[in-house]
Coordinates of N, CA, C and O in Angstrom, one line a residue:
X1 N 63.5 120.9 88.9 CA 64.7 120.7 89.0 C 65.5 121.4 89.8 O 66.8 120.6 89.9
X2 N 65.4 121.8 90.9 CA 66.4 122.5 92.4 C 66.7 121.1 93.2 O 67.6 121.2 93.8
X3 N 65.5 120.0 92.5 CA 66.4 118.8 93.8 C 66.8 117.9 92.8 O 68.0 117.1 93.6
X4 N 67.2 117.9 91.7 CA 68.0 116.9 90.8 C 69.1 117.7 91.0 O 70.2 117.3 91.0
X5 N 69.5 119.0 90.9 CA 70.1 120.1 91.5 C 71.0 119.4 92.7 O 72.0 119.5 92.4
X6 N 70.0 119.6 93.8 CA 70.5 119.1 94.8 C 71.3 117.7 94.6 O 72.2 117.3 95.7
X7 N 70.5 116.8 94.3 CA 71.2 115.5 93.9 C 72.6 115.3 93.2 O 73.5 114.9 94.0
X8 N 72.6 116.2 92.1 CA 73.8 116.2 91.6 C 74.9 116.7 92.7 O 76.1 115.9 92.8
X9 N 74.5 117.8 93.1 CA 75.8 118.5 93.9 C 75.9 117.8 95.1 O 76.9 117.4 95.6
X10 N 75.1 116.6 95.9 CA 75.7 115.5 97.0 C 76.2 114.3 96.6 O 77.1 114.4 97.3
X11 N 76.0 114.4 95.5 CA 77.0 113.2 94.2 C 78.3 114.3 94.3 O 79.1 112.8 94.8
X12 N 78.9 115.1 94.0 CA 79.8 115.5 93.8 C 80.4 115.6 95.0 O 81.8 115.6 95.4
X13 N 79.9 116.0 95.9 CA 80.1 116.1 97.8 C 80.7 114.6 98.0 O 81.9 115.0 98.6
X14 N 80.2 113.8 97.7 CA 80.7 112.3 97.9 C 81.6 112.1 97.6 O 82.6 111.5 98.3
X15 N 81.7 112.1 95.8 CA 82.8 111.8 95.6 C 84.1 112.6 96.2 O 85.3 111.9 95.9
X16 N 84.0 113.9 95.9 CA 85.3 114.8 96.8 C 85.6 114.3 98.3 O 87.0 114.5 98.2
X17 N 84.8 114.1 98.5 CA 84.9 113.6 100.3 C 86.0 111.9 100.1 O 86.8 112.0 100.9
X18 N 85.4 111.2 99.1 CA 85.8 109.9 99.0 C 87.3 110.3 98.5 O 88.3 109.6 98.6
X19 N 87.4 111.2 97.4 CA 88.9 111.3 97.1 C 90.0 111.9 97.8 O 91.1 111.1 98.2
X20 N 89.3 113.2 98.6 CA 90.5 113.5 99.9 C 90.5 112.3 100.8 O 91.7 112.2 101.1
X21 N 89.7 111.8 100.7 CA 90.0 110.5 102.0 C 91.3 109.6 101.6 O 92.1 109.2 102.0
X22 N 91.0 108.9 100.3 CA 91.8 108.3 99.3 C 93.1 108.7 99.4 O 93.8 107.7 99.2
X23 N 93.2 110.4 99.4 CA 94.9 111.0 99.0 C 95.3 111.1 100.7 O 96.5 111.5 100.0
X24 N 94.6 110.6 101.7 CA 95.4 111.1 102.7 C 97.0 110.3 103.0 O 96.6 109.3 102.6
X25 N 97.5 111.2 103.4 CA 99.0 110.2 103.4 C 100.2 111.4 103.2 O 100.0 112.7 102.8
X26 N 101.2 110.8 103.3 CA 102.5 111.8 102.3 C 102.7 110.9 101.4 O 103.1 110.1 100.7
X27 N 103.1 111.8 100.0 CA 103.2 111.6 98.6 C 104.4 112.2 98.5 O 104.9 113.4 98.9
X28 N 105.4 111.6 97.4 CA 106.9 112.1 97.4 C 106.4 112.7 95.4 O 105.9 111.6 94.7
X29 N 106.6 113.4 95.4 CA 106.0 114.4 94.0 C 107.0 114.6 92.9 O 107.6 115.9 93.4
X30 N 107.0 113.9 91.4 CA 108.2 114.4 90.9 C 107.3 115.0 89.7 O 106.3 114.8 89.6
X31 N 108.2 116.5 89.8 CA 107.2 117.2 88.8 C 108.3 118.0 88.1 O 109.5 118.4 88.0
X32 N 107.6 117.8 86.6 CA 108.1 118.7 85.5 C 107.3 119.5 85.0 O 106.6 119.7 84.6
X33 N 108.0 120.7 85.0 CA 107.0 121.8 84.2 C 107.7 122.5 83.1 O 109.1 122.5 82.8
X34 N 107.1 122.8 82.0 CA 107.7 123.0 80.2 C 107.0 124.3 80.5 O 105.6 124.4 80.4
X35 N 107.7 125.4 79.9 CA 107.5 126.9 80.0 C 107.2 126.7 78.8 O 108.3 127.0 77.8
X36 N 106.2 127.3 78.3 CA 105.3 127.7 76.6 C 106.0 129.2 76.3 O 105.7 129.9 77.3
X37 N 106.0 129.2 74.8 CA 106.5 128.3 73.8 C 107.8 127.8 74.0 O 108.5 127.3 72.9
X38 N 109.0 128.4 74.7 CA 110.2 128.0 74.4 C 110.3 126.8 75.1 O 111.4 126.3 74.4
X39 N 109.9 126.3 75.9 CA 109.7 124.9 76.0 C 110.8 124.4 77.4 O 111.3 123.6 77.7
X40 N 111.3 125.5 77.8 CA 112.1 125.7 79.3 C 111.3 124.2 80.1 O 110.6 124.4 80.5
X41 N 112.4 123.5 80.7 CA 112.0 122.2 82.0 C 112.4 122.7 83.0 O 113.8 123.3 83.2
X42 N 112.2 122.6 84.1 CA 112.4 122.6 85.3 C 111.7 121.5 86.1 O 110.4 121.1 85.7
X43 N 112.4 120.6 87.0 CA 112.1 119.7 87.4 C 112.5 119.5 89.1 O 113.6 120.2 90.0
X44 N 111.0 119.8 89.7 CA 110.9 119.7 91.2 C 110.8 118.6 91.6 O 109.7 117.3 91.0
X45 N 111.2 118.1 93.0 CA 110.4 116.8 93.7 C 109.9 117.8 95.0 O 110.9 118.5 95.7
X46 N 108.7 117.5 95.6 CA 108.0 117.6 96.4 C 107.7 116.7 97.6 O 107.2 115.8 96.9
X47 N 107.8 116.7 98.6 CA 107.2 115.9 99.7 C 105.6 116.7 100.4 O 105.6 118.0 100.5
X48 N 104.8 116.0 99.6 CA 103.3 116.5 99.8 C 102.8 115.8 101.0 O 102.3 114.4 101.2
X49 N 101.9 116.7 101.9 CA 101.8 115.7 102.8 C 99.6 116.0 102.8 O 99.6 117.3 102.8
X50 N 98.8 115.3 102.5 CA 97.6 115.6 103.4 C 96.8 114.9 104.1 O 97.3 113.6 104.6
X51 N 96.0 115.8 104.6 CA 95.0 115.3 105.5 C 93.5 116.0 105.6 O 93.2 117.2 104.7
X52 N 92.9 114.4 106.0 CA 91.3 114.9 105.8 C 90.6 115.9 106.4 O 90.8 115.9 107.6
X53 N 90.0 116.9 105.9 CA 89.1 117.9 106.7 C 87.5 117.3 106.9 O 86.8 117.5 106.1
X54 N 86.8 117.0 108.4 CA 85.3 116.7 108.3 C 84.9 118.0 108.1 O 85.1 118.7 108.9
X55 N 83.4 118.1 107.9 CA 82.4 118.8 108.3 C 82.5 119.5 109.4 O 82.6 118.1 110.3
X56 N 82.6 120.9 109.8 CA 82.6 121.2 110.9 C 84.0 121.4 111.7 O 84.0 122.1 112.0
X57 N 85.2 121.4 110.8 CA 86.7 121.5 111.0 C 87.1 122.5 111.6 O 86.5 123.2 110.5
X58 N 87.6 123.2 112.7 CA 87.8 124.5 112.8 C 89.0 124.9 111.6 O 88.4 126.4 111.1
X59 N 89.7 124.6 110.6 CA 90.0 125.0 109.6 C 89.0 125.3 108.5 O 89.0 126.1 107.4
X60 N 87.8 124.6 108.6 CA 87.2 124.5 107.0 C 86.0 125.7 107.6 O 85.6 126.7 107.2
X61 N 86.2 126.1 109.0 CA 85.2 127.4 109.4 C 86.0 128.4 109.1 O 85.3 129.6 108.5
X62 N 87.1 128.6 109.3 CA 87.8 129.8 109.1 C 88.1 130.0 107.5 O 88.2 131.0 107.2
X63 N 87.9 128.7 106.7 CA 87.9 128.7 105.2 C 86.5 129.5 104.8 O 86.6 130.7 104.0
X64 N 85.5 129.2 105.4 CA 84.3 129.8 105.5 C 84.0 131.4 105.5 O 83.7 131.8 105.2
X65 N 84.7 131.3 106.8 CA 84.8 133.0 107.3 C 85.4 133.8 106.5 O 85.4 134.5 105.8
X66 N 87.0 132.8 105.7 CA 87.5 134.1 104.5 C 86.9 134.2 103.4 O 87.0 135.6 103.0
X67 N 85.7 133.3 103.2 CA 85.1 133.3 101.9 C 83.7 133.9 102.1 O 82.9 134.2 101.0
X68 N 83.7 134.6 103.1 CA 81.9 135.6 103.5 C 81.2 134.4 103.4 O 80.1 135.0 103.3
X69 N 81.3 133.2 103.5 CA 80.0 131.7 103.3 C 79.2 132.5 104.5 O 79.5 132.6 105.9
X70 N 77.6 132.8 104.4 CA 77.0 132.8 105.5 C 77.0 132.0 106.6 O 76.8 132.1 108.1
X71 N 77.2 130.6 106.4 CA 77.0 129.2 107.4 C 78.7 128.9 107.3 O 78.9 128.3 106.7
X72 N 79.4 129.2 108.3 CA 80.5 128.9 108.4 C 80.9 127.0 108.6 O 81.8 126.8 108.6
X73 N 79.7 126.5 108.5 CA 79.8 125.0 108.9 C 79.2 124.5 107.5 O 78.9 123.0 107.2
X74 N 79.1 125.1 106.6 CA 78.6 124.8 105.1 C 79.3 124.2 104.5 O 79.2 123.1 103.8
X75 N 80.9 124.2 104.4 CA 81.6 123.1 103.8 C 81.6 122.2 104.5 O 82.0 121.5 105.4
X76 N 81.3 121.0 103.3 CA 81.0 119.7 103.4 C 82.3 119.0 104.2 O 81.9 117.6 104.6
X77 N 83.4 118.9 103.6 CA 84.8 118.2 103.8 C 85.7 119.4 103.3 O 85.8 120.0 102.7
X78 N 86.6 118.5 103.1 CA 88.1 119.4 102.7 C 89.3 118.6 102.9 O 89.3 117.6 103.4
X79 N 90.3 119.1 103.0 CA 91.7 118.3 103.2 C 92.7 120.2 103.0 O 92.4 120.9 102.7
X80 N 93.6 119.3 104.1 CA 95.0 120.3 104.3 C 96.0 119.8 103.7 O 96.2 118.6 103.9
X81 N 96.8 120.6 102.7 CA 97.7 120.2 102.0 C 98.8 121.2 102.4 O 99.0 122.3 102.0
X82 N 99.9 120.1 103.0 CA 101.2 121.1 102.9 C 102.3 120.2 101.7 O 102.3 119.4 101.3
X83 N 103.5 121.6 101.6 CA 104.2 120.8 100.9 C 105.6 121.2 100.9 O 106.3 122.8 101.5
X84 N 106.9 120.4 101.0 CA 108.3 121.3 100.8 C 108.7 120.5 99.4 O 109.1 119.7 99.4
X85 N 108.9 121.5 98.9 CA 109.9 121.0 97.1 C 111.3 121.7 97.0 O 111.7 122.7 97.9
X86 N 112.1 120.9 96.3 CA 113.7 121.6 96.1 C 113.5 121.0 94.7 O 113.0 120.6 93.7
X87 N 114.3 122.1 94.1 CA 115.0 121.9 92.4 C 115.6 120.6 92.4 O 116.5 120.4 93.3
X88 N 115.2 119.8 91.3 CA 115.9 118.7 91.5 C 117.4 118.7 90.9 O 118.3 118.0 91.3
X89 N 117.7 119.4 90.3 CA 119.1 120.2 89.6 C 119.9 120.6 90.1 O 121.5 120.2 90.0
X90 N 119.4 121.7 91.2 CA 120.6 122.5 92.0 C 120.6 121.9 93.7 O 121.0 122.6 94.1
X91 N 119.3 121.1 93.9 CA 119.2 121.0 95.2 C 118.4 122.1 95.8 O 118.6 122.0 97.4
X92 N 118.2 123.3 95.3 CA 118.0 124.2 96.0 C 116.5 124.4 96.2 O 115.7 124.0 95.5
X93 N 116.1 124.9 97.5 CA 114.6 124.7 98.5 C 113.6 125.8 97.2 O 114.4 126.8 97.2
X94 N 113.0 125.0 96.4 CA 111.8 125.4 95.8 C 110.5 126.7 96.6 O 110.2 127.9 96.4
X95 N 110.2 125.5 97.4 CA 108.9 126.7 98.2 C 108.8 125.0 99.3 O 108.8 124.2 99.4
X96 N 108.2 126.2 100.4 CA 107.2 125.7 101.5 C 106.2 126.0 101.5 O 105.8 127.2 101.9
X97 N 105.1 125.3 101.8 CA 103.7 126.2 102.1 C 103.0 125.2 102.4 O 102.7 124.0 102.5
X98 N 101.7 125.9 102.6 CA 100.0 125.0 102.8 C 98.8 125.7 102.6 O 99.1 126.9 102.4
X99 N 98.3 125.1 101.7 CA 96.7 125.5 101.9 C 95.7 124.6 102.3 O 95.6 123.3 102.4
X100 N 94.4 125.4 102.5 CA 93.1 124.6 102.5 C 92.2 124.3 101.5 O 91.9 125.6 100.9
X101 N 91.6 123.3 100.9 CA 90.5 123.0 100.3 C 89.1 122.9 101.1 O 89.4 122.0 102.4
X102 N 88.4 123.6 100.6 CA 86.8 122.8 101.4 C 86.1 122.8 100.4 O 85.6 123.7 99.3
X103 N 85.0 122.0 100.7 CA 84.1 121.7 99.4 C 82.6 121.7 99.3 O 81.9 122.3 100.6
X104 N 82.0 122.6 98.8 CA 80.6 123.0 99.0 C 80.2 122.7 97.3 O 80.0 123.6 96.4
X105 N 79.0 122.2 97.0 CA 78.5 121.5 95.8 C 79.2 121.2 94.9 O 80.1 120.2 95.3
X106 N 79.5 122.1 93.8 CA 80.5 121.4 93.0 C 81.7 122.6 93.0 O 82.2 122.6 91.9
X107 N 81.8 123.0 93.8 CA 82.9 124.3 94.3 C 83.6 124.2 95.4 O 83.4 123.5 96.0
X108 N 85.2 124.2 95.0 CA 86.2 124.1 95.8 C 86.4 125.2 96.0 O 87.4 126.1 95.4
X109 N 86.4 125.6 97.0 CA 87.2 127.1 98.2 C 88.5 126.5 98.2 O 88.9 125.6 98.7
X110 N 89.3 127.3 98.1 CA 90.7 127.5 98.7 C 91.1 128.9 99.3 O 90.3 129.9 99.2
X111 N 92.1 128.7 100.1 CA 92.8 129.8 101.1 C 93.2 130.6 100.7 O 93.5 131.9 100.7
X112 N 94.0 130.1 99.0 CA 95.0 130.8 98.5 C 95.0 130.3 97.3 O 94.2 128.9 96.8
X113 N 95.1 130.7 95.9 CA 95.5 130.3 94.7 C 97.3 129.4 94.7 O 97.9 129.7 95.3
X114 N 97.2 129.4 93.3 CA 98.1 128.8 92.8 C 99.6 130.2 92.1 O 100.7 129.8 93.1
X115 N 98.8 131.4 92.4 CA 99.8 132.6 92.1 C 99.5 133.6 92.4 O 99.6 134.4 92.2
X116 N 98.6 133.2 93.9 CA 98.2 134.4 94.5 C 98.1 134.0 96.1 O 97.5 132.7 96.3
X117 N 98.3 135.0 97.0 CA 97.4 134.4 98.1 C 96.2 134.7 99.0 O 96.1 134.7 99.9
X118 N 95.5 135.5 97.9 CA 94.0 135.3 98.2 C 93.5 134.4 97.7 O 93.7 133.6 97.2
X119 N 92.2 134.3 98.9 CA 91.3 133.1 98.7 C 90.6 132.9 97.0 O 90.3 134.1 96.4
X120 N 90.7 131.7 96.8 CA 90.1 131.6 95.2 C 89.1 130.3 95.2 O 88.8 129.5 96.2
X121 N 88.1 130.3 94.1 CA 87.3 129.1 93.9 C 87.5 128.7 93.0 O 88.2 129.1 91.9
X122 N 87.6 127.0 92.6 CA 87.4 126.2 91.4 C 86.5 125.5 90.7 O 85.7 125.0 92.3
X123 N 85.6 124.9 90.0 CA 84.7 124.2 89.6 C 85.9 123.3 89.8 O 86.7 122.8 89.4
X124 N 85.0 121.6 90.3 CA 85.6 121.0 90.2 C 84.4 119.7 89.3 O 83.3 119.8 89.5
X125 N 84.8 118.8 88.7 CA 84.0 117.6 88.5 C 84.8 116.4 88.4 O 86.0 116.4 88.5
X126 N 84.1 115.4 88.2 CA 84.7 113.6 88.3 C 84.6 112.8 87.1 O 83.1 112.8 86.7
X127 N 85.4 113.2 86.2 CA 84.6 112.3 84.9 C 84.6 111.1 85.1 O 84.3 109.9 84.5
X128 N 85.5 110.5 86.4 CA 85.6 109.3 86.6 C 85.7 109.0 88.3 O 86.2 110.4 88.7
X129 N 85.2 108.1 88.8 CA 85.3 108.7 90.6 C 86.7 108.8 91.0 O 86.7 109.1 91.9
X130 N 88.1 108.3 90.3 CA 89.3 108.1 90.7 C 89.8 109.6 89.9 O 91.3 109.3 90.3
X131 N 89.3 110.4 89.3 CA 89.9 111.4 88.5 C 89.6 112.6 88.7 O 88.1 112.8 88.5
X132 N 89.8 113.6 89.5 CA 89.3 115.0 89.5 C 89.7 116.0 88.8 O 90.9 115.6 88.8
X133 N 89.1 116.5 88.4 CA 89.5 117.4 87.3 C 89.0 119.6 88.0 O 87.9 119.3 88.5
X134 N 89.8 120.1 88.2 CA 89.9 121.7 88.2 C 89.5 123.0 87.3 O 90.7 122.3 86.8
X135 N 89.2 123.6 87.0 CA 89.2 124.9 86.6 C 89.2 125.9 87.9 O 88.4 126.2 88.5
X136 N 90.3 126.7 87.8 CA 90.3 127.9 88.8 C 90.8 129.3 87.7 O 91.6 128.7 86.7
X137 N 90.0 130.5 88.1 CA 90.3 131.6 87.0 C 90.2 132.5 88.2 O 89.4 132.9 89.0
X138 N 91.5 133.5 87.6 CA 91.9 134.6 88.7 C 92.9 135.9 87.6 O 93.6 134.8 87.1
X139 N 92.9 136.6 88.1 CA 93.9 137.4 87.6 C 94.1 137.2 86.0 O 95.3 137.6 85.1
X140 N 92.9 137.3 85.4 CA 92.9 136.9 83.8 C 93.3 135.7 83.4 O 94.3 135.6 82.3
X141 N 93.8 134.5 84.5 CA 94.6 133.5 84.0 C 93.5 132.1 84.5 O 92.8 132.1 85.2
X142 N 93.8 130.7 83.8 CA 93.0 129.7 83.7 C 93.8 128.7 84.1 O 95.0 128.5 83.6
X143 N 93.6 127.8 85.2 CA 94.7 126.8 85.6 C 93.5 125.5 85.6 O 92.6 125.4 86.6
X144 N 93.7 124.6 84.7 CA 93.0 123.5 84.6 C 93.9 122.5 85.1 O 95.3 122.5 85.1
X145 N 93.5 121.3 86.1 CA 94.5 120.5 86.9 C 93.5 119.0 87.0 O 92.3 119.0 86.7
X146 N 94.2 118.1 86.5 CA 93.7 116.9 86.3 C 94.4 115.7 87.6 O 95.7 115.6 87.6
X147 N 93.7 115.0 88.5 CA 94.7 115.1 89.3 C 93.6 112.9 89.2 O 92.7 112.7 89.5
X148 N 94.4 112.3 89.0 CA 93.9 110.7 89.4 C 95.0 109.8 90.1 O 96.1 109.6 90.1
X149 N 94.0 109.3 90.8 CA 94.8 108.5 91.6 C 94.6 106.9 90.6 O 93.6 106.5 90.1
X150 N 95.7 106.5 91.3 CA 95.9 105.0 90.5 C 96.4 103.9 91.3 O 97.6 103.9 92.0
X151 N 95.2 103.4 91.8 CA 95.6 102.3 92.8 C 95.4 103.2 94.6 O 95.2 104.0 94.4
X152 N 96.1 102.3 95.2 CA 96.5 102.8 96.4 C 97.9 103.4 96.9 O 98.1 104.6 97.7
X153 N 98.6 103.4 95.5 CA 100.0 103.8 96.3 C 100.5 105.1 94.9 O 101.4 105.7 95.1
X154 N 99.4 105.8 94.3 CA 100.6 106.6 92.8 C 99.4 107.6 92.0 O 98.0 107.2 92.9
X155 N 99.4 108.2 92.3 CA 98.9 109.5 91.3 C 99.5 110.1 90.7 O 100.8 110.3 90.3
X156 N 98.5 110.8 89.8 CA 99.3 111.6 88.3 C 98.5 113.0 88.1 O 97.2 112.8 88.9
X157 N 99.3 113.6 88.1 CA 98.7 115.4 87.9 C 99.2 115.9 86.8 O 100.2 115.4 86.1
X158 N 98.2 116.8 86.0 CA 98.2 117.5 85.2 C 97.9 118.6 85.2 O 96.6 119.3 85.5
X159 N 98.9 119.7 85.2 CA 98.3 121.5 85.3 C 98.5 122.1 83.9 O 99.6 121.9 83.4
X160 N 97.7 122.9 84.0 CA 97.8 123.7 82.6 C 97.3 125.2 82.7 O 96.6 125.1 83.3
X161 N 98.5 126.0 82.7 CA 98.4 127.4 82.9 C 97.9 128.4 81.5 O 99.1 128.3 80.6
X162 N 96.7 129.3 81.6 CA 96.6 129.6 80.4 C 96.5 131.3 80.9 O 95.7 131.7 81.7
X163 N 96.9 131.9 79.6 CA 96.4 133.4 79.6 C 95.8 133.9 78.4 O 96.6 133.4 77.6
X164 N 94.5 134.7 78.7 CA 94.8 135.2 77.4 C 94.2 133.9 76.2 O 94.7 134.6 74.9
X165 N 93.9 132.9 76.7 CA 93.9 131.6 75.7 C 94.7 131.1 75.0 O 95.3 130.5 74.3
X166 N 96.0 131.5 75.6 CA 97.3 131.2 75.2 C 98.0 130.2 76.2 O 98.3 130.8 77.5
X167 N 98.2 128.9 76.0 CA 99.1 128.1 77.2 C 100.4 128.9 77.5 O 101.1 128.7 76.5
X168 N 100.5 128.7 78.6 CA 101.6 129.1 78.9 C 102.7 128.1 80.1 O 104.1 128.3 79.6
X169 N 102.2 127.3 80.6 CA 102.8 126.2 81.6 C 102.2 125.2 81.2 O 100.8 125.2 81.7
X170 N 102.9 124.0 81.3 CA 102.3 122.5 81.3 C 103.1 121.5 82.5 O 104.3 121.9 82.9
X171 N 102.6 121.5 83.4 CA 102.9 120.9 85.1 C 102.7 119.1 84.9 O 101.3 118.6 85.0
X172 N 103.8 117.8 84.6 CA 103.2 116.9 84.8 C 103.8 116.5 85.7 O 105.2 117.0 86.5
X173 N 103.1 115.5 86.9 CA 103.8 115.1 88.2 C 103.3 113.7 88.4 O 102.4 113.1 87.8
X174 N 103.6 113.1 88.8 CA 103.8 111.4 89.2 C 103.9 111.6 90.7 O 105.3 112.0 91.6
X175 N 103.2 110.6 91.6 CA 103.5 111.3 92.6 C 103.1 109.7 93.4 O 102.2 108.8 92.7
X176 N 104.1 109.4 94.6 CA 104.2 108.0 94.7 C 103.5 108.0 96.3 O 104.3 108.7 97.0
X177 N 102.5 107.3 96.9 CA 103.1 107.5 98.5 C 103.7 106.8 98.9 O 104.3 105.6 99.0
X178 N 104.2 107.5 100.1 CA 105.6 107.0 100.8 C 104.9 106.2 102.6 O 105.6 106.0 103.3
X179 N 103.7 107.3 102.6 CA 103.2 107.3 104.1 C 102.2 107.5 104.0 O 101.6 108.6 104.1
X180 N 101.0 106.1 104.2 CA 99.5 106.3 104.4 C 99.2 107.0 106.1 O 99.9 106.8 107.1
X181 N 98.3 107.7 106.3 CA 98.1 108.2 107.6 C 97.7 107.3 108.3 O 96.8 106.1 108.0
X182 N 97.9 107.3 109.6 CA 97.4 105.9 110.3 C 95.8 106.3 110.7 O 95.4 107.2 111.2
X183 N 95.3 104.9 111.0 CA 93.7 105.3 111.4 C 93.7 105.1 112.8 O 94.9 104.6 113.7
X184 N 92.7 106.0 113.7 CA 92.8 106.1 114.6 C 92.8 105.0 115.3 O 91.7 103.8 114.8
X185 N 93.1 104.7 116.9 CA 93.1 103.3 117.0 C 91.6 103.5 117.8 O 91.3 104.3 118.5
X186 N 90.7 101.9 118.2 CA 89.7 102.0 118.7 C 89.9 101.8 119.9 O 90.4 100.9 120.3

């Protein structure tokens, strides 16, 4: 049974590495958030930059330390994600930020959550090799997210935020790659 679990975890880790590598570059993310049950809508445009982090990267070691993992080199891969967001209707700056993701088995470690600056973990799975599903829980809230790669130039995302079994917000995103990361010269 242990060997089967290890095989599954290795497959998950391979899929997450391929997904992060396919996501590398700069994206224009058009986001629409629906606050429930009122239905208030907010539209945000973000420039999102994604960098792949290989096992042993110093950022992943810091993340492992933050999560008090015994082996600081245990995170198999990860991503550094930065964003710069603006409210579409009033051109007001919404948020600028950065987060680090690191994978181990079917757990995704983060240096911060959606609604907290504290480190969090998420369960992840792949219903399809191009579709990453995340489930993160903290502070009595559940954050479910699906990110789907569509060819080389597009991604769709959907986030659902719930508390006490009641959905509070739905976020829908269309992301277009505006710049791929250049390959290192040989």
